[in-house]
Short mmCIF file of C-alpha atoms in Angstrom, two decimals:
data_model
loop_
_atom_site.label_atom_id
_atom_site.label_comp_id
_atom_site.label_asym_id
_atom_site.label_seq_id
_atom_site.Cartn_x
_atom_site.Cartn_y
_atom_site.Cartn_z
CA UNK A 1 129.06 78.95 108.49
CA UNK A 2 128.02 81.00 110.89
CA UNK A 3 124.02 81.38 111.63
CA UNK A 4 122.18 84.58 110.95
CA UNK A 5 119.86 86.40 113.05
CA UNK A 6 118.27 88.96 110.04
CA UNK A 7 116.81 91.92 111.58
CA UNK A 8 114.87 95.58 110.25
CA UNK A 9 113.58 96.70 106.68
CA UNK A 10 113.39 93.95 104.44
CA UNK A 11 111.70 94.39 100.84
CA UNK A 12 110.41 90.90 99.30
CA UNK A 13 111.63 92.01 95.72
CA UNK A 14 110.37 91.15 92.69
CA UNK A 15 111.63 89.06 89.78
CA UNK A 16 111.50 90.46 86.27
CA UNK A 17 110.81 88.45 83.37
CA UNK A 18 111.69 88.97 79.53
CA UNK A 19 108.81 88.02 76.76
CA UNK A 20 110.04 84.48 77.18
CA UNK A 21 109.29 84.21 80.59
CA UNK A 22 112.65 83.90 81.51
CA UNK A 23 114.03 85.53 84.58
CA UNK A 24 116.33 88.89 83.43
CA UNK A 25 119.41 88.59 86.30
CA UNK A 26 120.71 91.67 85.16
CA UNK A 27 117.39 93.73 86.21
CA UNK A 28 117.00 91.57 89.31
CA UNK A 29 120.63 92.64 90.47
CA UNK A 30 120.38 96.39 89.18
CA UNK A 31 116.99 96.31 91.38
CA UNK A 32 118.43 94.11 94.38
CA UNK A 33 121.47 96.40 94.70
CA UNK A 34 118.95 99.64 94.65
CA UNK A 35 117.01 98.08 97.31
CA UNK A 36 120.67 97.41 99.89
CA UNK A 37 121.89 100.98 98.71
CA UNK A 38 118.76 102.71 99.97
CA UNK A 39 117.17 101.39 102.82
CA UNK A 40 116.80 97.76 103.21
CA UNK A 41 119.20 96.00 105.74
CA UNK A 42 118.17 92.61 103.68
CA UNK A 43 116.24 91.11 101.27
CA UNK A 44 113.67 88.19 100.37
CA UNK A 45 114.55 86.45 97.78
CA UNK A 46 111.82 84.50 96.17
CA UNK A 47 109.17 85.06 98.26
CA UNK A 48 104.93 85.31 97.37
CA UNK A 49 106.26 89.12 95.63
CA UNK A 50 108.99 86.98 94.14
CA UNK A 51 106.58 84.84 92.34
CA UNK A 52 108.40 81.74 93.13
CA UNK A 53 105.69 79.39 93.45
CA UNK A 54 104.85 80.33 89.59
CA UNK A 55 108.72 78.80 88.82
CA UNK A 56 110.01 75.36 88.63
CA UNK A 57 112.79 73.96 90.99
CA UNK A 58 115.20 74.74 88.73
CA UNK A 59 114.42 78.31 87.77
CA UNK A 60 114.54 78.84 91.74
CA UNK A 61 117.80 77.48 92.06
CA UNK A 62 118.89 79.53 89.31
CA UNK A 63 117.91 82.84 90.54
CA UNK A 64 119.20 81.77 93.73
CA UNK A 65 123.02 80.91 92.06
CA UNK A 66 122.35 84.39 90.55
CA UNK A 67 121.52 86.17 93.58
CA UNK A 68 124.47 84.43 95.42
CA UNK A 69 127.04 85.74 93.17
CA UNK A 70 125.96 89.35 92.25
CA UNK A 71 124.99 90.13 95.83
CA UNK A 72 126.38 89.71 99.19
CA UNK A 73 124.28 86.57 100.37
CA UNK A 74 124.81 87.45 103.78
CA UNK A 75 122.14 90.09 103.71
CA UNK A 76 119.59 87.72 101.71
CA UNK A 77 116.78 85.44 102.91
CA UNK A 78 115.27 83.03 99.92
CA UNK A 79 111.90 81.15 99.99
CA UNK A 80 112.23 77.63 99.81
CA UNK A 81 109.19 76.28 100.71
CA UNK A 82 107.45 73.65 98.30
CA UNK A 83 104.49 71.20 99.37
CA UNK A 84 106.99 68.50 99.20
CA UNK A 85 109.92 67.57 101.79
CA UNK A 86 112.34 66.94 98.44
CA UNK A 87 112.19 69.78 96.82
CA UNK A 88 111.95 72.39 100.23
CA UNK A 89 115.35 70.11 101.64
CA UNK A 90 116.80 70.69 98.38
CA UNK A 91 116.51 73.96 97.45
CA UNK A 92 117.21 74.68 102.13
CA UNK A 93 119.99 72.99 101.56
CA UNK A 94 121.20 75.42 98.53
CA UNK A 95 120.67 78.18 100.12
CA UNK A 96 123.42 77.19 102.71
CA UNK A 97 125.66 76.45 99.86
CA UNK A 98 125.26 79.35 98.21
CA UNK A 99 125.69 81.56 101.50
CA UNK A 100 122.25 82.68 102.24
CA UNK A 101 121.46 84.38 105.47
CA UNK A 102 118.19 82.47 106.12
CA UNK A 103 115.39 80.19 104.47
CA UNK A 104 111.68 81.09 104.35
CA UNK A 105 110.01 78.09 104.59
CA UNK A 106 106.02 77.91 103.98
CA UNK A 107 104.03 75.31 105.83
CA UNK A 108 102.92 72.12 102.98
CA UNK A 109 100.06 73.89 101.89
CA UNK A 110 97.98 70.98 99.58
CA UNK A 111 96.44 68.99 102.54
CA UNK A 112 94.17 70.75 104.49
CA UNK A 113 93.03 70.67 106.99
CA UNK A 114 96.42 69.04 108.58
CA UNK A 115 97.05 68.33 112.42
CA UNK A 116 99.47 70.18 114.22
CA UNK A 117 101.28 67.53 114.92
CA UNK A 118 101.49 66.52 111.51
CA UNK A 119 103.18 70.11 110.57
CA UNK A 120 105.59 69.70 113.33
CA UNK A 121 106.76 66.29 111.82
CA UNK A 122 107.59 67.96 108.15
CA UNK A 123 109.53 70.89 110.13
CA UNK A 124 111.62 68.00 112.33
CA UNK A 125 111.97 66.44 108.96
CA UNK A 126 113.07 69.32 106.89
CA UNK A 127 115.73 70.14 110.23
CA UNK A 128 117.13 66.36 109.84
CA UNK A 129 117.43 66.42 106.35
CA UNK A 130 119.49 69.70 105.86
CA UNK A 131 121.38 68.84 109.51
CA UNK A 132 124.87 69.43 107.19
CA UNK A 133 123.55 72.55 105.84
CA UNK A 134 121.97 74.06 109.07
CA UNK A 135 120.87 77.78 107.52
CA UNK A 136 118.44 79.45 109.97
CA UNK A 137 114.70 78.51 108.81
CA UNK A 138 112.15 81.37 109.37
CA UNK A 139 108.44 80.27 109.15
CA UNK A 140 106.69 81.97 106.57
CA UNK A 141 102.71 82.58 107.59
CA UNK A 142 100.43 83.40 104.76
CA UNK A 143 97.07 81.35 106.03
CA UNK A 144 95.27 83.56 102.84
CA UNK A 145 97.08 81.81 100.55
CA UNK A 146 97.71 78.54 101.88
CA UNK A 147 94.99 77.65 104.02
CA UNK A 148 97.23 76.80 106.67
CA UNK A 149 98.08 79.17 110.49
CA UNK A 150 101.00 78.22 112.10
CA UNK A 151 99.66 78.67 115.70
CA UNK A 152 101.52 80.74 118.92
CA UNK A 153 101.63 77.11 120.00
CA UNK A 154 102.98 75.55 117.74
CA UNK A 155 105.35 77.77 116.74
CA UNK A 156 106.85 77.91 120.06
CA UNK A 157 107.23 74.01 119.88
CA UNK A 158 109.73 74.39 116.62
CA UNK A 159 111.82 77.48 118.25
CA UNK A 160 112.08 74.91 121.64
CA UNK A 161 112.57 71.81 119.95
CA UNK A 162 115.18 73.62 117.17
CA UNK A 163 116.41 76.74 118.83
CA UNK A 164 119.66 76.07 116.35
CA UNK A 165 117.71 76.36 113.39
CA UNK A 166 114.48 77.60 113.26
CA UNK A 167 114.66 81.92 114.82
CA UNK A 168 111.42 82.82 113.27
CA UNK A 169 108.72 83.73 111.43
CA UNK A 170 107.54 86.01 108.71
CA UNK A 171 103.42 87.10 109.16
CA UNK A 172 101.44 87.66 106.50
CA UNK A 173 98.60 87.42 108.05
CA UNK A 174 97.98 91.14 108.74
CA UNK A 175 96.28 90.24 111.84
CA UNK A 176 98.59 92.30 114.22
CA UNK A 177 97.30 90.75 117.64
CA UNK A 178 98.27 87.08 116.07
CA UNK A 179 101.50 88.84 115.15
CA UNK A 180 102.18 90.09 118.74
CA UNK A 181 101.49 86.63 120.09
CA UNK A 182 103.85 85.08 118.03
CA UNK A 183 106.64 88.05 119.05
CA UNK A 184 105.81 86.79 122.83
CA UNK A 185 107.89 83.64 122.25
CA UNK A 186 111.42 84.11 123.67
CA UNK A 187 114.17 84.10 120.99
CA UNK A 188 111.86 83.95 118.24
CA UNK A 189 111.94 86.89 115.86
CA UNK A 190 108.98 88.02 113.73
CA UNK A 191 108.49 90.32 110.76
CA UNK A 192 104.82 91.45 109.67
CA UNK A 193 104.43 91.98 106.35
CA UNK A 194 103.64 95.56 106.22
CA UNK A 195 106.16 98.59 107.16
CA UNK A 196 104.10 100.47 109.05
CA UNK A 197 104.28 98.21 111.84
CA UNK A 198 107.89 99.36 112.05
CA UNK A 199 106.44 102.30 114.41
CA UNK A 200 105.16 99.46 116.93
CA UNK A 201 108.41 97.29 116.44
CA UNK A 202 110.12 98.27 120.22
CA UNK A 203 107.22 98.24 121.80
CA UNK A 204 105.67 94.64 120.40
CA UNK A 205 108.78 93.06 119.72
CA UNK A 206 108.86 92.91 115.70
CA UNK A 207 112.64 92.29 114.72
CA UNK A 208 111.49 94.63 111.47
CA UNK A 209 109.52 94.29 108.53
CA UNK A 210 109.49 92.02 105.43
CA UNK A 211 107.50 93.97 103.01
CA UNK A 212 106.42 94.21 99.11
CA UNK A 213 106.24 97.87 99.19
CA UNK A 214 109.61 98.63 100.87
CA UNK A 215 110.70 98.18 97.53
CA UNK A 216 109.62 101.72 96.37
CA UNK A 217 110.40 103.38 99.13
CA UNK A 218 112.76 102.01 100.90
CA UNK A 219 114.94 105.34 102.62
CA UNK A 220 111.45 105.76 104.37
CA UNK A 221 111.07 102.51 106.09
CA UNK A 222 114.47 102.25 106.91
CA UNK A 223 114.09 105.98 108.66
CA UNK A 224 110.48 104.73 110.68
CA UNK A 225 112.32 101.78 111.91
CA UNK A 226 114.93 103.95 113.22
CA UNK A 227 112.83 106.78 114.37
CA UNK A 228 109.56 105.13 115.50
CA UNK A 229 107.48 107.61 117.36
CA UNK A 230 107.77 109.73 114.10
CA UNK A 231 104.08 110.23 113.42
CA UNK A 232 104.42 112.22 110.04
CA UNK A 233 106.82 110.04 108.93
CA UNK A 234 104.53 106.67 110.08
CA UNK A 235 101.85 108.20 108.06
CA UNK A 236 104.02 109.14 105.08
CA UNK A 237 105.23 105.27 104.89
CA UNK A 238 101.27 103.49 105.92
CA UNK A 239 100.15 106.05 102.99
CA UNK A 240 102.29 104.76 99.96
CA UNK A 241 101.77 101.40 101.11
CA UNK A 242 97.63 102.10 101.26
CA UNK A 243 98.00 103.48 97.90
CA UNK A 244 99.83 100.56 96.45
CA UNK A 245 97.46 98.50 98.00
CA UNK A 246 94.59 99.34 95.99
CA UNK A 247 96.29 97.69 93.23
CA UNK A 248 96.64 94.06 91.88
CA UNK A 249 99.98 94.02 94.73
CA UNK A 250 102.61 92.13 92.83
CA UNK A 251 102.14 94.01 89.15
CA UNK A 252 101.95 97.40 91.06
CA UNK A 253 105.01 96.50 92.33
CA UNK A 254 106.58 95.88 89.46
CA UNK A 255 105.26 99.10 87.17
CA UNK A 256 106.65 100.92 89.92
CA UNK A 257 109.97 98.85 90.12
CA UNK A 258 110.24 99.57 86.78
CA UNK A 259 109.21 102.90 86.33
CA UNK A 260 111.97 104.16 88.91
CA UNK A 261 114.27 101.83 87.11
CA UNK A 262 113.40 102.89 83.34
CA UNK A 263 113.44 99.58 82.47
CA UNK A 264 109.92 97.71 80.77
CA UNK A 265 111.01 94.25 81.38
CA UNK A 266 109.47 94.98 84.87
CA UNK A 267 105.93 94.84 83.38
CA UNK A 268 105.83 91.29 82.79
CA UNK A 269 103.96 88.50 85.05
CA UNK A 270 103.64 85.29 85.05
CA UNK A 271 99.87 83.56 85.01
CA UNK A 272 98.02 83.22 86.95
CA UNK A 273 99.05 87.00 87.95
CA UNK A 274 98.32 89.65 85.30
CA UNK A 275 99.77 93.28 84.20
CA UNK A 276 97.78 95.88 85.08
CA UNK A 277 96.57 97.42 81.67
CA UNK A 278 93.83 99.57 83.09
CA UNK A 279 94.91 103.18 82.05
CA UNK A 280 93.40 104.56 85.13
CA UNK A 281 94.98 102.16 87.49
CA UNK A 282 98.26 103.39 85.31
CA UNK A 283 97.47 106.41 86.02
CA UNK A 284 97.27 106.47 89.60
CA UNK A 285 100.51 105.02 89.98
CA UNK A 286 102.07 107.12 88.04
CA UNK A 287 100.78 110.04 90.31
CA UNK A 288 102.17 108.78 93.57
CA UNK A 289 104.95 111.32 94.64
CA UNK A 290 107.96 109.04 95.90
CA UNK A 291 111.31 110.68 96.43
CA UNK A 292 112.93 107.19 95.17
CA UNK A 293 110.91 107.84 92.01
CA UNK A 294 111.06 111.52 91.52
CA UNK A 295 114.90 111.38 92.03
CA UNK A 296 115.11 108.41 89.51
#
């Protein structure tokens, strides 16, 4: 298998659930097919928008057998990141199977505060362990959520010591001068989180975006990151995702999924996330003018 370098609009999508809590693969594919058809060059599968830390092992390996087969895999990157080595080599080592572009990999976020050199010995672990299955590992930084920043330093270590495997990182952070330090390192491509940095992507290095709200919009995204110095488009795109924003992120996301896809199986989260019930919050969702919506 060849290794993939991903690279421009990326929308972390959603998965729906039925009243059972299981995970409806015919919405995800209707939705994941929407997102390639209008916009997004790939996707992330089973990211923090993805839920997947709310889902067992096996429900992640199921979506990601579903994923494989209704979609063209090469044009997918899946979370597999777990606080254990077991479970992140097994479900890394899946993803090659199945044909995935790329693994997101979060840093083992119980023990904190860890040493650097401790997080660079479950990365050189996680390399030997899935050396049969070598998929490309991107490092996925969300310090918000787990407490832990993978450093410019040592995040430059992993590209030099695994230049084969690991090709970069997704930031979450939304601190865009930590961002442009980590595009610095040579070879080493890095996404930010939020579209709008799409209009700064030549000049700071981003290799694109990997974004919640791409998933509403994303003809828009895919047009800043070709046409960057487009300042009414830039403020078109950093608008919707403002106004999104305001909003519990992940249930916005999915009313507005949803909504443009006429389907109510969108509504439902899993704890500890909740729906947004709040008529006014409704509301204002409901008002935002999207041309993917108001062509739906």
């Amino acid at each position: 298998m060849t290794q993939t370098r991903i690279a421009g609009v990326i929308a972390a999508v959603p998965t729906p659930f039925d009243n059972h809590g299981d995970i409806d693969a015919d919405a995800f594919i209707e939705h994941a097919r929407w997102c390639l058809d209008n916009g997004c060059d790939f996707l992330n599968v089973l990211g923090t928008t993805g839920e997947a830390n709310s889902l067992s092992a096996v429900q992640r390996a199921a979506l990601m057998t579903t994923a494989a087969h209704g979609l063209d895999g090469r044009r997918l990157m899946v979370g597999t990141g777990a606080p254990d080595l077991e479970t992140t080599a097994a479900l890394t080592r899946r993803a090659f199977d199945l044909g995935f572009a790329a693994a997101l990999v979060l840093p083992p976020y119980y023990y904190k505060p860890v040493e650097e050199d401790g997080l660079f010995a479950w990365f050189a672990e996680l390399v030997r362990m899935t050396a049969e299955t070598p998929i490309s590992i991107y490092l996925y930084n969300f310090p918000q959520l787990t407490g832990i920043e993978f450093s410019p330093a040592l995040s430059a270590r992993l590209s030099q010591a695994f230049p084969e495997r690991i090709h970069g990182a997704k930031d979450s952070s939304g601190n865009l001068a930590y961002t442009r330090e980590l595009a610095k390192i040579a070879g080493f491509g890095v996404f930010p989180s939020s579209e709008a940095a799409l209009a700064d992507a030549g000049r700071d290095g981003y290799a694109g975006c990997i974004s919640a709200t791409v998933n509403i919009d994303p003809r828009s995204s895919q047009q800043l990151w070709r046409d960057q110095e487009n300042a009414e488009l830039l403020e078109q795109v950093r608008g919707l995702r403002q106004a999104i924003s305001t909003h519990p992120l992940i249930p916005a996301v999915k009313h507005l999924v949803g909504k443009r896809a006429g389907n109510t199986v969108w509504n439902k989260v899993l704890p500890p996330q909740m729906p947004i019930t709040d008529r006014t919050r409704l509301e204002s969702l409901d008002a935002l003018r999207i041309g993917a919506l108001v062509d739906a």
